[in-house]
CSV table of C-alpha atoms in Angstrom, one decimal:
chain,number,residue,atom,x,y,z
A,1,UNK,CA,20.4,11.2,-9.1
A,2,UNK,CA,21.4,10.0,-12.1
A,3,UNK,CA,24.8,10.7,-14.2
A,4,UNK,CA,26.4,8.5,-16.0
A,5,UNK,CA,29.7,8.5,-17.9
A,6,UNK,CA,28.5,7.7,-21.4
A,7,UNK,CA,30.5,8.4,-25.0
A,8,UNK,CA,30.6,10.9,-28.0
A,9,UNK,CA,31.9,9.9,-31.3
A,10,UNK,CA,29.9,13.2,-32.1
A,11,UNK,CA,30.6,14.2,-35.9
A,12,UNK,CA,30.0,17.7,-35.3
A,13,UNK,CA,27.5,15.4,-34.2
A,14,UNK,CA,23.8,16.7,-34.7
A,15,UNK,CA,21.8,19.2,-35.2
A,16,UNK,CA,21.5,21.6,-31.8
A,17,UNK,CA,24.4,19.0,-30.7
A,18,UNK,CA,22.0,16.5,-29.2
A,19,UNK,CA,23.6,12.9,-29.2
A,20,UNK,CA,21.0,9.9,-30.2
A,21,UNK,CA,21.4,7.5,-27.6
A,22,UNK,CA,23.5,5.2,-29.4
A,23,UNK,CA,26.3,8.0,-29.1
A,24,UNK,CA,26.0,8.9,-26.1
A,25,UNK,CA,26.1,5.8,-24.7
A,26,UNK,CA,29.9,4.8,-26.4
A,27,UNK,CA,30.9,8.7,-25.2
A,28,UNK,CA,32.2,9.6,-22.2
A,29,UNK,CA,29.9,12.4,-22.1
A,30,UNK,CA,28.2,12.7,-18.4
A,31,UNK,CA,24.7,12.7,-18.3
A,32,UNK,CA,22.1,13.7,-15.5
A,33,UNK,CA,19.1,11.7,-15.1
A,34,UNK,CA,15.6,13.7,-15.1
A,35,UNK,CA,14.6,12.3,-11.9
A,36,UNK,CA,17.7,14.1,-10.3
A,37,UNK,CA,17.1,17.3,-12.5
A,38,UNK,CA,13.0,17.1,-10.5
A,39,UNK,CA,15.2,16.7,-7.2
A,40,UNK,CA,17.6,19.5,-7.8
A,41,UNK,CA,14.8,22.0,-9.0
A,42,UNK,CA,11.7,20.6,-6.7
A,43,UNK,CA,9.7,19.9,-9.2
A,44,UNK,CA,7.8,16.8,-9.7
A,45,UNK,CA,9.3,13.8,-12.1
A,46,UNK,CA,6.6,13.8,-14.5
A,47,UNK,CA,6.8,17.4,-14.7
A,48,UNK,CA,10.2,17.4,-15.5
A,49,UNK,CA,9.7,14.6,-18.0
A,50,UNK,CA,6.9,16.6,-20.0
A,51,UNK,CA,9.4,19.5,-19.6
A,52,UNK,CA,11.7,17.5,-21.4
A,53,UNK,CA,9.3,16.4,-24.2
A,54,UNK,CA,8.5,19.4,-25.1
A,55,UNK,CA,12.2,20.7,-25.5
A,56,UNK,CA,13.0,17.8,-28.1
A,57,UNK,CA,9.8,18.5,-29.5
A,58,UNK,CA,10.8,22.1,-30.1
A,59,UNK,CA,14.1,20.8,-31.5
A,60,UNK,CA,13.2,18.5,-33.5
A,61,UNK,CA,14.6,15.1,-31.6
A,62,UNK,CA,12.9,12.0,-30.5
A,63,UNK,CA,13.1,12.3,-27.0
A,64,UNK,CA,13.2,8.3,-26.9
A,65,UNK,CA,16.5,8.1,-28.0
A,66,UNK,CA,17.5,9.7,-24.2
A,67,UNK,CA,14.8,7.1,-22.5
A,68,UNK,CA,16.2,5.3,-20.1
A,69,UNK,CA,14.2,2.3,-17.7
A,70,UNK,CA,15.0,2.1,-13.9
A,71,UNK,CA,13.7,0.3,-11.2
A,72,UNK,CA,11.5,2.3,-8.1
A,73,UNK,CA,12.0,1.3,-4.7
A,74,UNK,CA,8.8,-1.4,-5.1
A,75,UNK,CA,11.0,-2.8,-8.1
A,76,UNK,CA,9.0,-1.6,-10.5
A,77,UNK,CA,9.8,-0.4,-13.9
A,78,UNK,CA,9.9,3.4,-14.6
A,79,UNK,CA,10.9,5.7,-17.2
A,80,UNK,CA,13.2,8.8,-17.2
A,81,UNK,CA,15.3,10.9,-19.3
A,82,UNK,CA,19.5,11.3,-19.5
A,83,UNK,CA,20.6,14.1,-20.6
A,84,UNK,CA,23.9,15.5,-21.2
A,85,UNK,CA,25.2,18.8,-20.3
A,86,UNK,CA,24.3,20.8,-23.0
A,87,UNK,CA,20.3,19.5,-23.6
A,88,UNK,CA,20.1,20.0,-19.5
A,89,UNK,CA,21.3,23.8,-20.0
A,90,UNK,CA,18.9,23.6,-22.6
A,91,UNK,CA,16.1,22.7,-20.6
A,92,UNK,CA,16.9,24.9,-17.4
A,93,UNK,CA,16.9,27.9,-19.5
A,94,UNK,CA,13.0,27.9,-18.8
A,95,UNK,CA,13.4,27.6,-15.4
A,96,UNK,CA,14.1,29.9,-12.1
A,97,UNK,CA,17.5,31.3,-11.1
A,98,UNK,CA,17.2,29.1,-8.2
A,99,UNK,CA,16.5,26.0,-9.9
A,100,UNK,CA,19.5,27.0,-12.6
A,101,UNK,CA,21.7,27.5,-10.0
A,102,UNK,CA,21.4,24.0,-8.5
A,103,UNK,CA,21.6,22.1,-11.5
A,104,UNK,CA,24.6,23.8,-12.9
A,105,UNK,CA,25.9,23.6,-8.9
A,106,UNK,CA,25.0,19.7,-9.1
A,107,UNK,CA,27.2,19.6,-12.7
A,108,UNK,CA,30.5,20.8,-11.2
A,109,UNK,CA,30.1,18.5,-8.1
A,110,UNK,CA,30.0,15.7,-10.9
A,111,UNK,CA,32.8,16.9,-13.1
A,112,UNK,CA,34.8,17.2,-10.0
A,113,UNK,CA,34.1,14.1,-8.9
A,114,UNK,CA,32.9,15.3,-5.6
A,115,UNK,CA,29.6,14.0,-6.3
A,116,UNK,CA,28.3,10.1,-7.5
A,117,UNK,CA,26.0,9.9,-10.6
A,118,UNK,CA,22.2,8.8,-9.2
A,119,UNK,CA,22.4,5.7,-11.8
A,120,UNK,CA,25.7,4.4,-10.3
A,121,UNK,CA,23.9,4.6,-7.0
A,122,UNK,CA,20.9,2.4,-7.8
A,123,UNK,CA,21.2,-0.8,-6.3
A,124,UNK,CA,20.7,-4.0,-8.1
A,125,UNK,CA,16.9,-5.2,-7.3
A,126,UNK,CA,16.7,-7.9,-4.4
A,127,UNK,CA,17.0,-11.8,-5.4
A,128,UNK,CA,13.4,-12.1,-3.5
A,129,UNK,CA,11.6,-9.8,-6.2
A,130,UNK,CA,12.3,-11.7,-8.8
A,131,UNK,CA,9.3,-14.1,-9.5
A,132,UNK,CA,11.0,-17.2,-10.3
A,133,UNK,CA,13.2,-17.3,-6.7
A,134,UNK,CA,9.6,-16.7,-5.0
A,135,UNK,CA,7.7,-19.9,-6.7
A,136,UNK,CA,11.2,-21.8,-5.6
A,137,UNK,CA,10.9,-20.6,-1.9
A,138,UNK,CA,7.0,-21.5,-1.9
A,139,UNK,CA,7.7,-24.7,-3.1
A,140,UNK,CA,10.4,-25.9,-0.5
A,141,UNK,CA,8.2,-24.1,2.5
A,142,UNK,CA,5.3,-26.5,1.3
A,143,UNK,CA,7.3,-28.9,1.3
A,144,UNK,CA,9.1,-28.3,4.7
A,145,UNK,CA,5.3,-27.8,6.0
A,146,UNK,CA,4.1,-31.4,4.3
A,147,UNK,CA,7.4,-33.0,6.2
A,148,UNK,CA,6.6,-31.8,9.2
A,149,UNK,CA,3.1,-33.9,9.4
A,150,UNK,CA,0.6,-30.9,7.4
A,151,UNK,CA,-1.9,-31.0,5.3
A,152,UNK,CA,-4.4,-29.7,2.8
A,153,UNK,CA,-5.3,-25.9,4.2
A,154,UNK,CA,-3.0,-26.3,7.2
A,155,UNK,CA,0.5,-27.2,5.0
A,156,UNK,CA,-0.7,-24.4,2.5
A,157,UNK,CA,-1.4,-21.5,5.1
A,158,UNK,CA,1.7,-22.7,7.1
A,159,UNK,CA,3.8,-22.7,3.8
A,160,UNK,CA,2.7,-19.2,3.0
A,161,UNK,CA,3.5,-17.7,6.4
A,162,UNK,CA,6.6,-19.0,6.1
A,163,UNK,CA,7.6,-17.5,2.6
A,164,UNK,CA,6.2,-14.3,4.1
A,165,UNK,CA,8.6,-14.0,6.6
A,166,UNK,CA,11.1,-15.1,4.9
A,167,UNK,CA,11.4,-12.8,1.8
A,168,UNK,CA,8.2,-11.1,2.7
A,169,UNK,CA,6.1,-12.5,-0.5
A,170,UNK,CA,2.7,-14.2,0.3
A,171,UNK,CA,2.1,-17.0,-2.6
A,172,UNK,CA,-1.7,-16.9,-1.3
A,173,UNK,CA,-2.1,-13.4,-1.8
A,174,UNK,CA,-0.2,-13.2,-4.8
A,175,UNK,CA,-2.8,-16.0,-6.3
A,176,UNK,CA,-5.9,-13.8,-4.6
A,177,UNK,CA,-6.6,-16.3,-1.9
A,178,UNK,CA,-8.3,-13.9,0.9
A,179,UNK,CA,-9.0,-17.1,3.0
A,180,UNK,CA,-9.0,-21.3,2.6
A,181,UNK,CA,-12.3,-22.5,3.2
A,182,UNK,CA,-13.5,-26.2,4.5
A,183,UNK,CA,-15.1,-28.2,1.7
A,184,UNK,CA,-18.4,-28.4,3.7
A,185,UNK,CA,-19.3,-24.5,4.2
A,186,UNK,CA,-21.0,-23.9,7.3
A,187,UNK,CA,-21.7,-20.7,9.7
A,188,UNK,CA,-18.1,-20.3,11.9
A,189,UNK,CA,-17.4,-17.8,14.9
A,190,UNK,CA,-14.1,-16.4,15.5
A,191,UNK,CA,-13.0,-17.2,19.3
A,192,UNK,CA,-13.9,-13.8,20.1
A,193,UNK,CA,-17.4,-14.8,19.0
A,194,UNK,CA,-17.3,-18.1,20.8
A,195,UNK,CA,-16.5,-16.8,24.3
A,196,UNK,CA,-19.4,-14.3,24.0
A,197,UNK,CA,-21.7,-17.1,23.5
A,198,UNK,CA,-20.4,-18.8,26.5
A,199,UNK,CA,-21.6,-18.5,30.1
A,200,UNK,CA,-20.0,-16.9,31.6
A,201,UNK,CA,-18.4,-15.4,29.0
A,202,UNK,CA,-15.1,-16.2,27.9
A,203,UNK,CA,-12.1,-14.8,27.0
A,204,UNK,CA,-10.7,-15.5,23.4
A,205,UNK,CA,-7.6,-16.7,24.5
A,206,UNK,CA,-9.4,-19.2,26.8
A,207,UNK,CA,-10.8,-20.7,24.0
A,208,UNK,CA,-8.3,-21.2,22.1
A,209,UNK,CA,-6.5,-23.2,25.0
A,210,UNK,CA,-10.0,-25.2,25.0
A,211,UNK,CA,-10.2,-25.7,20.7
A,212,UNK,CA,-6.6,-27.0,21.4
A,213,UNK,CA,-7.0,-29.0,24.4
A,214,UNK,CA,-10.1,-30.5,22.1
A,215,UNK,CA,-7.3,-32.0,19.4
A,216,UNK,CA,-8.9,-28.7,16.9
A,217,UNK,CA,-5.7,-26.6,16.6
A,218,UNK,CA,-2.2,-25.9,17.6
A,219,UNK,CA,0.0,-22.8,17.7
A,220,UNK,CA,3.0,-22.9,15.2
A,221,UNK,CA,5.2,-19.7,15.3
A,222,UNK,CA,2.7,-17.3,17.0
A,223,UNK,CA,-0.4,-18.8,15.1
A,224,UNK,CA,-3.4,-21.4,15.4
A,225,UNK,CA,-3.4,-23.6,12.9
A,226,UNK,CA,-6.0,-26.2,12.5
A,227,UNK,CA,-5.2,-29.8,13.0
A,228,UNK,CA,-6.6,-32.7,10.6
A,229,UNK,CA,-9.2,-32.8,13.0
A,230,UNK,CA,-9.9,-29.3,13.3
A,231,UNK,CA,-9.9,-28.6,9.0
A,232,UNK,CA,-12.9,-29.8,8.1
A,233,UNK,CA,-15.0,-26.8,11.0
A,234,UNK,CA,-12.6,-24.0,10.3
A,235,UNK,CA,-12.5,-21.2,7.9
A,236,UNK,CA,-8.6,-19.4,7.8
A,237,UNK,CA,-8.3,-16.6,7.0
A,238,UNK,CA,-5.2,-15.3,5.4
């Protein structure tokens, strides 16, 4: 929910007393975010947003100038409105005696300090979003991978499950690699498949105690991974 302390060097200021942006931001005017307004009321954000529109529409403002960018809980960047006190009375006007009441009820809990704006709330997005810390982590995890003795597909797929659990970011996916193939393709059965095939049939977990005793594939941190051996008759899928 967002309120912010922001400025006024209002000069009898504008027209309907709207502030541009530029004002309110050097004010110490409070303003309430119109994602916290869609909270308080129950409406949905866009709603609230259009709502908003339409009000500086009607009077004449570029709603812009009260745009402000956040970042969802995916890190992604949204916008929203902030408004100050008088342009949210403004807009509630339209709305229910309900919804009225909880705003205006949501405004003294933030002039009495009893309350925290929504924008002082937001938390700063996580290193591990940010693209540039996720190519470094990929890196060093291929590089742990190669210095432990793996190659080609195996250094690769190990490198990726590693990144993945360590900041939860696949560099495979993130490059649309569903699978890494052999260079020779040729029909392959899961271990599943395999121990149907036997006889007696055999369970999947048997066989992969056999494609391991056989020098194809070992188990690294709850995973079969294909040896040098085992690369060139495997298909892995991500």
């Amino acid at each position: 929910m967002d309120s912010t302390t922001k400025t006024t060097t209002d000069t009898s200021s504008v027209k309907y007393g709207l502030l541009p942006n530029e004002l309110v931001e050097k004010s110490k005017t409070q303003v309430m975010s119109s994602r916290e307004i869609a909270e308080l009321t129950e409406k949905q954000h866009q709603h609230v947003r259009r709502d908003i529109e339409n009000m500086m529409n009607e009077l004449e403002k570029d709603a812009s100038k009260y745009g402000h960018t956040y970042l969802d809980t995916m890190n992604r960047k949204q916008n929203e409105y902030l408004l100050p006190r008088f342009e949210t009375e403004i807009l509630i006007t339209g709305y229910d005696v309900k919804r009225r009441a909880a705003v205006i009820h949501r405004w003294f809990e933030l002039e009495s300090g009893k309350s925290i704006p929504l924008v002082q709330q937001q938390k700063e997005p996580e290193p591990s979003a940010n693209p540039l810390y996720q190519i470094s982590v990929s890196e060093k995890a291929l590089d742990m991978a190669k210095a432990f003795g793996f190659s080609g597909n195996a250094a690769l797929i190990s490198a990726d499950h590693a990144t993945r659990n360590m900041i939860g970011f696949s560099p495979l996916e993130a490059m649309g690699q569903k699978s890494l193939s052999a260079p020779v393709q040729v029909m392959t059965f899961t271990p599943t498949q395999l121990g149907q095939m036997m006889t007696p049939p055999t369970n999947p977990r048997e066989v992969n105690k056999l494609l391991e005793a056989a020098g194809l594939q070992n188990k690294i941190d709850n995973q079969w991974i294909p040896t040098d051996q085992g690369q060139p008759l495997c298909e892995i899928p991500l």
